[in-house]
Amino acid sequence: MRSLDVIQCINDVASYCNNVSTGFPLIIDTEDYDLFHELIFRLRIDVAKKFIYVSDFCKDDSIPDIEQAYSSAFADGIHVLVGLSQACMLQSQSVLQEYLDRAVNETCREHTIILLMHCREYLQKKCRQDIRLERRIKFLGNSTQPLPQIIIEHNPRYAKGTTYNSIGDLLSSLEQMTNETIKDSLMISLVTRYSSALFNKAVYSVSQGPESFDVLCQEYPFFSGCLSKENGTEEQWQWLLERLEKESFEKIIADEFKVFDLEICIGDVLENNDPGSNLLWLYWLAIRIQGTSNSYLNKAVKDIKNQLELERSIYFSILSVDVDEEDFGQCYQERKKLLDKIKDNKKISAQFCNEVGQKGRKAIFYLTDRTSDEQICAMKWLSYYDYTTKETNEILQRVLPQVFLYMDTFTFNESIIQVDDEVLAGELTDYFTEYKKQKVSNKIQEDFLSKVDKIAEDRPYNRLLGRIATFKNLQCREDSPYFIDAMGVEYLSYIKNKCKEYGLITEVRIAHSELPSITSLNKDYIDYFHDTCKNTKELDEIKHGVNYYDYEKIKQPIHLLDELAVIDNVLKDIRMKLSQGIIKRAIIFSDHGASRLAVINESENGMIELEEKGKHSGRCCPIDDDPQIPYATYENGYAVLANYERFKGGHKAEVEVHGGATLEEVLVPVIAVTTMPDRLTYAFENDSIERKGNEKTKLVLFCNREMNKPQLRVKNKFYSGKLTVDNKHAEFILDDIKRKNKYVAEVYDDNKATGIELQFEIIKKTHEVDLGF
């Protein structure tokens, strides 16, 4: 197979084009760039020939559409295809062979000339296999020029040799390369977004040039110690490198965030993050390098490879720390501090609450009060597992502070229950303390069920005053009435604690509602207050499942959070109107309470089947005569259950139930609320008491105003004081408090909770022994 010179090739092309089509393309290959271009130059003299360059089939720095270029060369007319071999060699040897095989065997209607480079060895092998191919495969010249080396660059400043900014430009240069250009430099740089991996099978030698991160680490070695290339994109490293040429990294951070500690601006950075900006990435990078005073934020940053997962990592990184590890407490507090600074992400928060379940019983210790999702999750967990009293208090204080105030023990006394019966007051204190624990844990203890059954028979509520009598005792007809539907006495500790927080004084009384404990039979307050009450129905609606709560779907008492929120909103309204002088005193009261335990007990009394299905959830039944049912009373034409059963056929309660005669359904609070007087001062004259022998503990309370009936509540017990001198001093004998310890006393006056707590301490004198020295 002989080699031809340019003139001979031109003659062969002329003969091929001037005669009738052979039905096959004419293929000319050379390995000399100058001969290749001289041939093209001479062929272009004939304007009848249409040249098709594969480089023209590249769009927006994409790889060329070789197939479209190849197909175009076989259209009607005379076509010259240039760049096929160069384009194929950019991809792989197999692609090159595929198109060479097609070109050798392709048929055409008219005339197609294919100009190739550096394909001689493969084409000569084809000719040796089939000698007839020598008539349509020609070889131009004998000299061989080397293939160029291609270097992929992402940053044009590092490019070497001749530089091109797109694959199309590179391919065009390969189509037009001369012996002189290859002699000057074998190296060609392609600046592109693509990685060199795209060309890892190319026939050309293609390598990756130094990337911005590599240059960054060379010029600023401190980056290499804490970062890797995967921590940013090439564009981000390039952007940073360009900025570092003008100012130091520390100055860049100071200019962008304008704070000494990056923890401070976490909320602003996340909220104002523009997807097209490098701000969040720079923030994440700065923490990786410089750190913050918040060690948990440092951990959250180091747990992820880039800034995209920063917000999620702030929520989730704590799951890699066990609650028993020494630094868990610090991680917990620092995480909560961060969550307080950022906007609540409902999606991530819900995901966290779902995945925290992997911690089993310990999951609840990871939750905070920062999001409603976490609080609901905590309420569920309290019913999943049994926690010690210490654990429960820790959980409530940390995660459910409103529930913690609700669970606080409310101590009843004779003044509150309006009956001279200290035993009954103590029983009510114990009853509602236990009731709340079981409502929150969603479990009923057997001994409590027995207690409820006994109370159902004894019915001690009959000894308490009714609502109107209680109103008269408080002399509140001219006060501002606040009616909260279905608010039982279980909420007294919450109300008292919130009033203390808001600087309000409360005076509490307990009354009984009429049976059955339904609204229609407990509207006596309307006439008493001349229908001027501010009515709050939301609490009752929650208990009836007007919202999405439904015991059949969600067994856990998560509705309690909304119940407390309803009451809190009422207290805030009262605080506002008292402080502005719109009202002088508020009276909070209800028509009846409700029972959660009667719902979760899920027990039916089969002695009566209700005809009116859906009425009062089966807690009472209209009937002509007393049916003589154990644990039930007959009042106002109704059989009323006083235990935790419901009559058969009654509609199951969605959340809580009323209509029955349990203490939580029947007893209702009446609370007078006023503001604390200005400059009111209470103090102990002797807050450090030295006890000797069997002496009784004596405290003297001072007030800068005259007191009426001073009391102290210490460890859930009330102590009455004896006024002395000017009625601004009161002496208290705490006969059963003897042990050396520190104590907290809550101050009451005239049966009103002042919201003031004072500390005192009992110490025992150490006897000194004279050794005679």
PDB file of N, CA and C in Angstrom, residues 336-376:
ATOM      1  N   LYS A 336     -29.420  23.308  71.989  1.00  0.00           N
ATOM      2  CA  LYS A 336     -30.630  24.074  72.251  1.00  0.00           C
ATOM      3  C   LYS A 336     -30.376  25.565  72.008  1.00  0.00           C
ATOM      4  N   LYS A 337     -29.206  26.020  72.397  1.00  0.00           N
ATOM      5  CA  LYS A 337     -28.852  27.424  72.177  1.00  0.00           C
ATOM      6  C   LYS A 337     -28.857  27.754  70.689  1.00  0.00           C
ATOM      7  N   LEU A 338     -28.365  26.822  69.873  1.00  0.00           N
ATOM      8  CA  LEU A 338     -28.365  27.028  68.423  1.00  0.00           C
ATOM      9  C   LEU A 338     -29.788  27.000  67.861  1.00  0.00           C
ATOM     10  N   LEU A 339     -30.594  26.048  68.335  1.00  0.00           N
ATOM     11  CA  LEU A 339     -31.974  25.950  67.848  1.00  0.00           C
ATOM     12  C   LEU A 339     -32.766  27.213  68.179  1.00  0.00           C
ATOM     13  N   ASP A 340     -32.420  27.852  69.293  1.00  0.00           N
ATOM     14  CA  ASP A 340     -33.091  29.101  69.651  1.00  0.00           C
ATOM     15  C   ASP A 340     -32.735  30.228  68.690  1.00  0.00           C
ATOM     16  N   LYS A 341     -31.595  30.100  68.010  1.00  0.00           N
ATOM     17  CA  LYS A 341     -31.130  31.161  67.116  1.00  0.00           C
ATOM     18  C   LYS A 341     -31.629  30.993  65.685  1.00  0.00           C
ATOM     19  N   ILE A 342     -32.048  29.780  65.323  1.00  0.00           N
ATOM     20  CA  ILE A 342     -32.427  29.550  63.930  1.00  0.00           C
ATOM     21  C   ILE A 342     -33.936  29.369  63.817  1.00  0.00           C
ATOM     22  N   LYS A 343     -34.439  29.593  62.639  1.00  0.00           N
ATOM     23  CA  LYS A 343     -35.866  29.442  62.369  1.00  0.00           C
ATOM     24  C   LYS A 343     -36.225  27.962  62.393  1.00  0.00           C
ATOM     25  N   ASP A 344     -37.360  27.659  63.007  1.00  0.00           N
ATOM     26  CA  ASP A 344     -37.793  26.260  63.125  1.00  0.00           C
ATOM     27  C   ASP A 344     -38.020  25.667  61.737  1.00  0.00           C
ATOM     28  N   ASN A 345     -37.297  24.580  61.452  1.00  0.00           N
ATOM     29  CA  ASN A 345     -37.470  23.867  60.193  1.00  0.00           C
ATOM     30  C   ASN A 345     -38.375  22.665  60.463  1.00  0.00           C
ATOM     31  N   LYS A 346     -39.646  22.798  60.103  1.00  0.00           N
ATOM     32  CA  LYS A 346     -40.633  21.768  60.421  1.00  0.00           C
ATOM     33  C   LYS A 346     -40.261  20.415  59.841  1.00  0.00           C
ATOM     34  N   LYS A 347     -39.740  20.419  58.628  1.00  0.00           N
ATOM     35  CA  LYS A 347     -39.413  19.158  57.964  1.00  0.00           C
ATOM     36  C   LYS A 347     -38.292  18.435  58.690  1.00  0.00           C
ATOM     37  N   ILE A 348     -37.201  19.149  58.980  1.00  0.00           N
ATOM     38  CA  ILE A 348     -36.060  18.518  59.649  1.00  0.00           C
ATOM     39  C   ILE A 348     -36.423  18.138  61.078  1.00  0.00           C
ATOM     40  N   SER A 349     -37.207  18.992  61.752  1.00  0.00           N
ATOM     41  CA  SER A 349     -37.618  18.700  63.116  1.00  0.00           C
ATOM     42  C   SER A 349     -38.432  17.412  63.181  1.00  0.00           C
ATOM     43  N   ALA A 350     -39.345  17.239  62.223  1.00  0.00           N
ATOM     44  CA  ALA A 350     -40.152  16.017  62.176  1.00  0.00           C
ATOM     45  C   ALA A 350     -39.270  14.794  61.904  1.00  0.00           C
ATOM     46  N   GLN A 351     -38.279  14.956  61.025  1.00  0.00           N
ATOM     47  CA  GLN A 351     -37.364  13.858  60.734  1.00  0.00           C
ATOM     48  C   GLN A 351     -36.552  13.489  61.974  1.00  0.00           C
ATOM     49  N   PHE A 352     -36.109  14.493  62.713  1.00  0.00           N
ATOM     50  CA  PHE A 352     -35.337  14.241  63.933  1.00  0.00           C
ATOM     51  C   PHE A 352     -36.181  13.463  64.944  1.00  0.00           C
ATOM     52  N   CYS A 353     -37.432  13.895  65.119  1.00  0.00           N
ATOM     53  CA  CYS A 353     -38.307  13.210  66.086  1.00  0.00           C
ATOM     54  C   CYS A 353     -38.572  11.773  65.666  1.00  0.00           C
ATOM     55  N   ASN A 354     -38.554  11.513  64.389  1.00  0.00           N
ATOM     56  CA  ASN A 354     -38.753  10.151  63.894  1.00  0.00           C
ATOM     57  C   ASN A 354     -37.511   9.301  64.144  1.00  0.00           C
ATOM     58  N   GLU A 355     -36.341   9.877  63.883  1.00  0.00           N
ATOM     59  CA  GLU A 355     -35.098   9.092  63.987  1.00  0.00           C
ATOM     60  C   GLU A 355     -34.567   8.990  65.406  1.00  0.00           C
ATOM     61  N   VAL A 356     -35.000   9.886  66.307  1.00  0.00           N
ATOM     62  CA  VAL A 356     -34.520   9.800  67.679  1.00  0.00           C
ATOM     63  C   VAL A 356     -34.992   8.514  68.339  1.00  0.00           C
ATOM     64  N   GLY A 357     -35.995   7.865  67.747  1.00  0.00           N
ATOM     65  CA  GLY A 357     -36.497   6.611  68.283  1.00  0.00           C
ATOM     66  C   GLY A 357     -35.455   5.518  68.343  1.00  0.00           C
ATOM     67  N   GLN A 358     -34.378   5.658  67.570  1.00  0.00           N
ATOM     68  CA  GLN A 358     -33.302   4.662  67.610  1.00  0.00           C
ATOM     69  C   GLN A 358     -32.658   4.584  68.992  1.00  0.00           C
ATOM     70  N   LYS A 359     -32.861   5.603  69.827  1.00  0.00           N
ATOM     71  CA  LYS A 359     -32.257   5.625  71.159  1.00  0.00           C
ATOM     72  C   LYS A 359     -33.123   4.919  72.203  1.00  0.00           C
ATOM     73  N   GLY A 360     -34.296   4.430  71.786  1.00  0.00           N
ATOM     74  CA  GLY A 360     -35.147   3.689  72.710  1.00  0.00           C
ATOM     75  C   GLY A 360     -35.572   4.523  73.904  1.00  0.00           C
ATOM     76  N   ARG A 361     -35.435   3.968  75.087  1.00  0.00           N
ATOM     77  CA  ARG A 361     -35.863   4.649  76.308  1.00  0.00           C
ATOM     78  C   ARG A 361     -35.139   5.979  76.502  1.00  0.00           C
ATOM     79  N   LYS A 362     -33.917   6.066  76.002  1.00  0.00           N
ATOM     80  CA  LYS A 362     -33.126   7.282  76.192  1.00  0.00           C
ATOM     81  C   LYS A 362     -33.521   8.408  75.237  1.00  0.00           C
ATOM     82  N   ALA A 363     -34.365   8.100  74.268  1.00  0.00           N
ATOM     83  CA  ALA A 363     -34.695   9.089  73.234  1.00  0.00           C
ATOM     84  C   ALA A 363     -35.198  10.401  73.818  1.00  0.00           C
ATOM     85  N   ILE A 364     -35.989  10.324  74.870  1.00  0.00           N
ATOM     86  CA  ILE A 364     -36.617  11.520  75.421  1.00  0.00           C
ATOM     87  C   ILE A 364     -35.603  12.527  75.946  1.00  0.00           C
ATOM     88  N   PHE A 365     -34.419  12.035  76.331  1.00  0.00           N
ATOM     89  CA  PHE A 365     -33.399  12.934  76.875  1.00  0.00           C
ATOM     90  C   PHE A 365     -32.720  13.769  75.792  1.00  0.00           C
ATOM     91  N   TYR A 366     -32.968  13.439  74.537  1.00  0.00           N
ATOM     92  CA  TYR A 366     -32.399  14.202  73.425  1.00  0.00           C
ATOM     93  C   TYR A 366     -33.315  15.347  72.990  1.00  0.00           C
ATOM     94  N   LEU A 367     -34.537  15.349  73.462  1.00  0.00           N
ATOM     95  CA  LEU A 367     -35.526  16.318  72.998  1.00  0.00           C
ATOM     96  C   LEU A 367     -35.435  17.625  73.778  1.00  0.00           C
ATOM     97  N   THR A 368     -35.873  18.709  73.156  1.00  0.00           N
ATOM     98  CA  THR A 368     -35.898  20.021  73.803  1.00  0.00           C
ATOM     99  C   THR A 368     -37.303  20.603  73.705  1.00  0.00           C
ATOM    100  N   ASP A 369     -37.478  21.767  74.324  1.00  0.00           N
ATOM    101  CA  ASP A 369     -38.760  22.467  74.221  1.00  0.00           C
ATOM    102  C   ASP A 369     -38.742  23.464  73.075  1.00  0.00           C
ATOM    103  N   ARG A 370     -37.738  23.355  72.198  1.00  0.00           N
ATOM    104  CA  ARG A 370     -37.547  24.342  71.125  1.00  0.00           C
ATOM    105  C   ARG A 370     -38.625  24.251  70.053  1.00  0.00           C
ATOM    106  N   THR A 371     -39.089  23.036  69.745  1.00  0.00           N
ATOM    107  CA  THR A 371     -40.065  22.868  68.674  1.00  0.00           C
ATOM    108  C   THR A 371     -41.292  22.114  69.188  1.00  0.00           C
ATOM    109  N   SER A 372     -42.421  22.378  68.578  1.00  0.00           N
ATOM    110  CA  SER A 372     -43.655  21.680  68.963  1.00  0.00           C
ATOM    111  C   SER A 372     -43.540  20.194  68.651  1.00  0.00           C
ATOM    112  N   ASP A 373     -42.815  19.847  67.570  1.00  0.00           N
ATOM    113  CA  ASP A 373     -42.634  18.429  67.228  1.00  0.00           C
ATOM    114  C   ASP A 373     -41.925  17.681  68.356  1.00  0.00           C
ATOM    115  N   GLU A 374     -40.889  18.300  68.913  1.00  0.00           N
ATOM    116  CA  GLU A 374     -40.130  17.643  69.973  1.00  0.00           C
ATOM    117  C   GLU A 374     -40.970  17.521  71.242  1.00  0.00           C
ATOM    118  N   GLN A 375     -41.790  18.514  71.535  1.00  0.00           N
ATOM    119  CA  GLN A 375     -42.621  18.443  72.730  1.00  0.00           C
ATOM    120  C   GLN A 375     -43.688  17.349  72.590  1.00  0.00           C
ATOM    121  N   ILE A 376     -44.286  17.261  71.427  1.00  0.00           N
ATOM    122  CA  ILE A 376     -45.265  16.200  71.186  1.00  0.00           C
ATOM    123  C   ILE A 376     -44.591  14.838  71.280  1.00  0.00           C
TER     124      ILE A 376
END
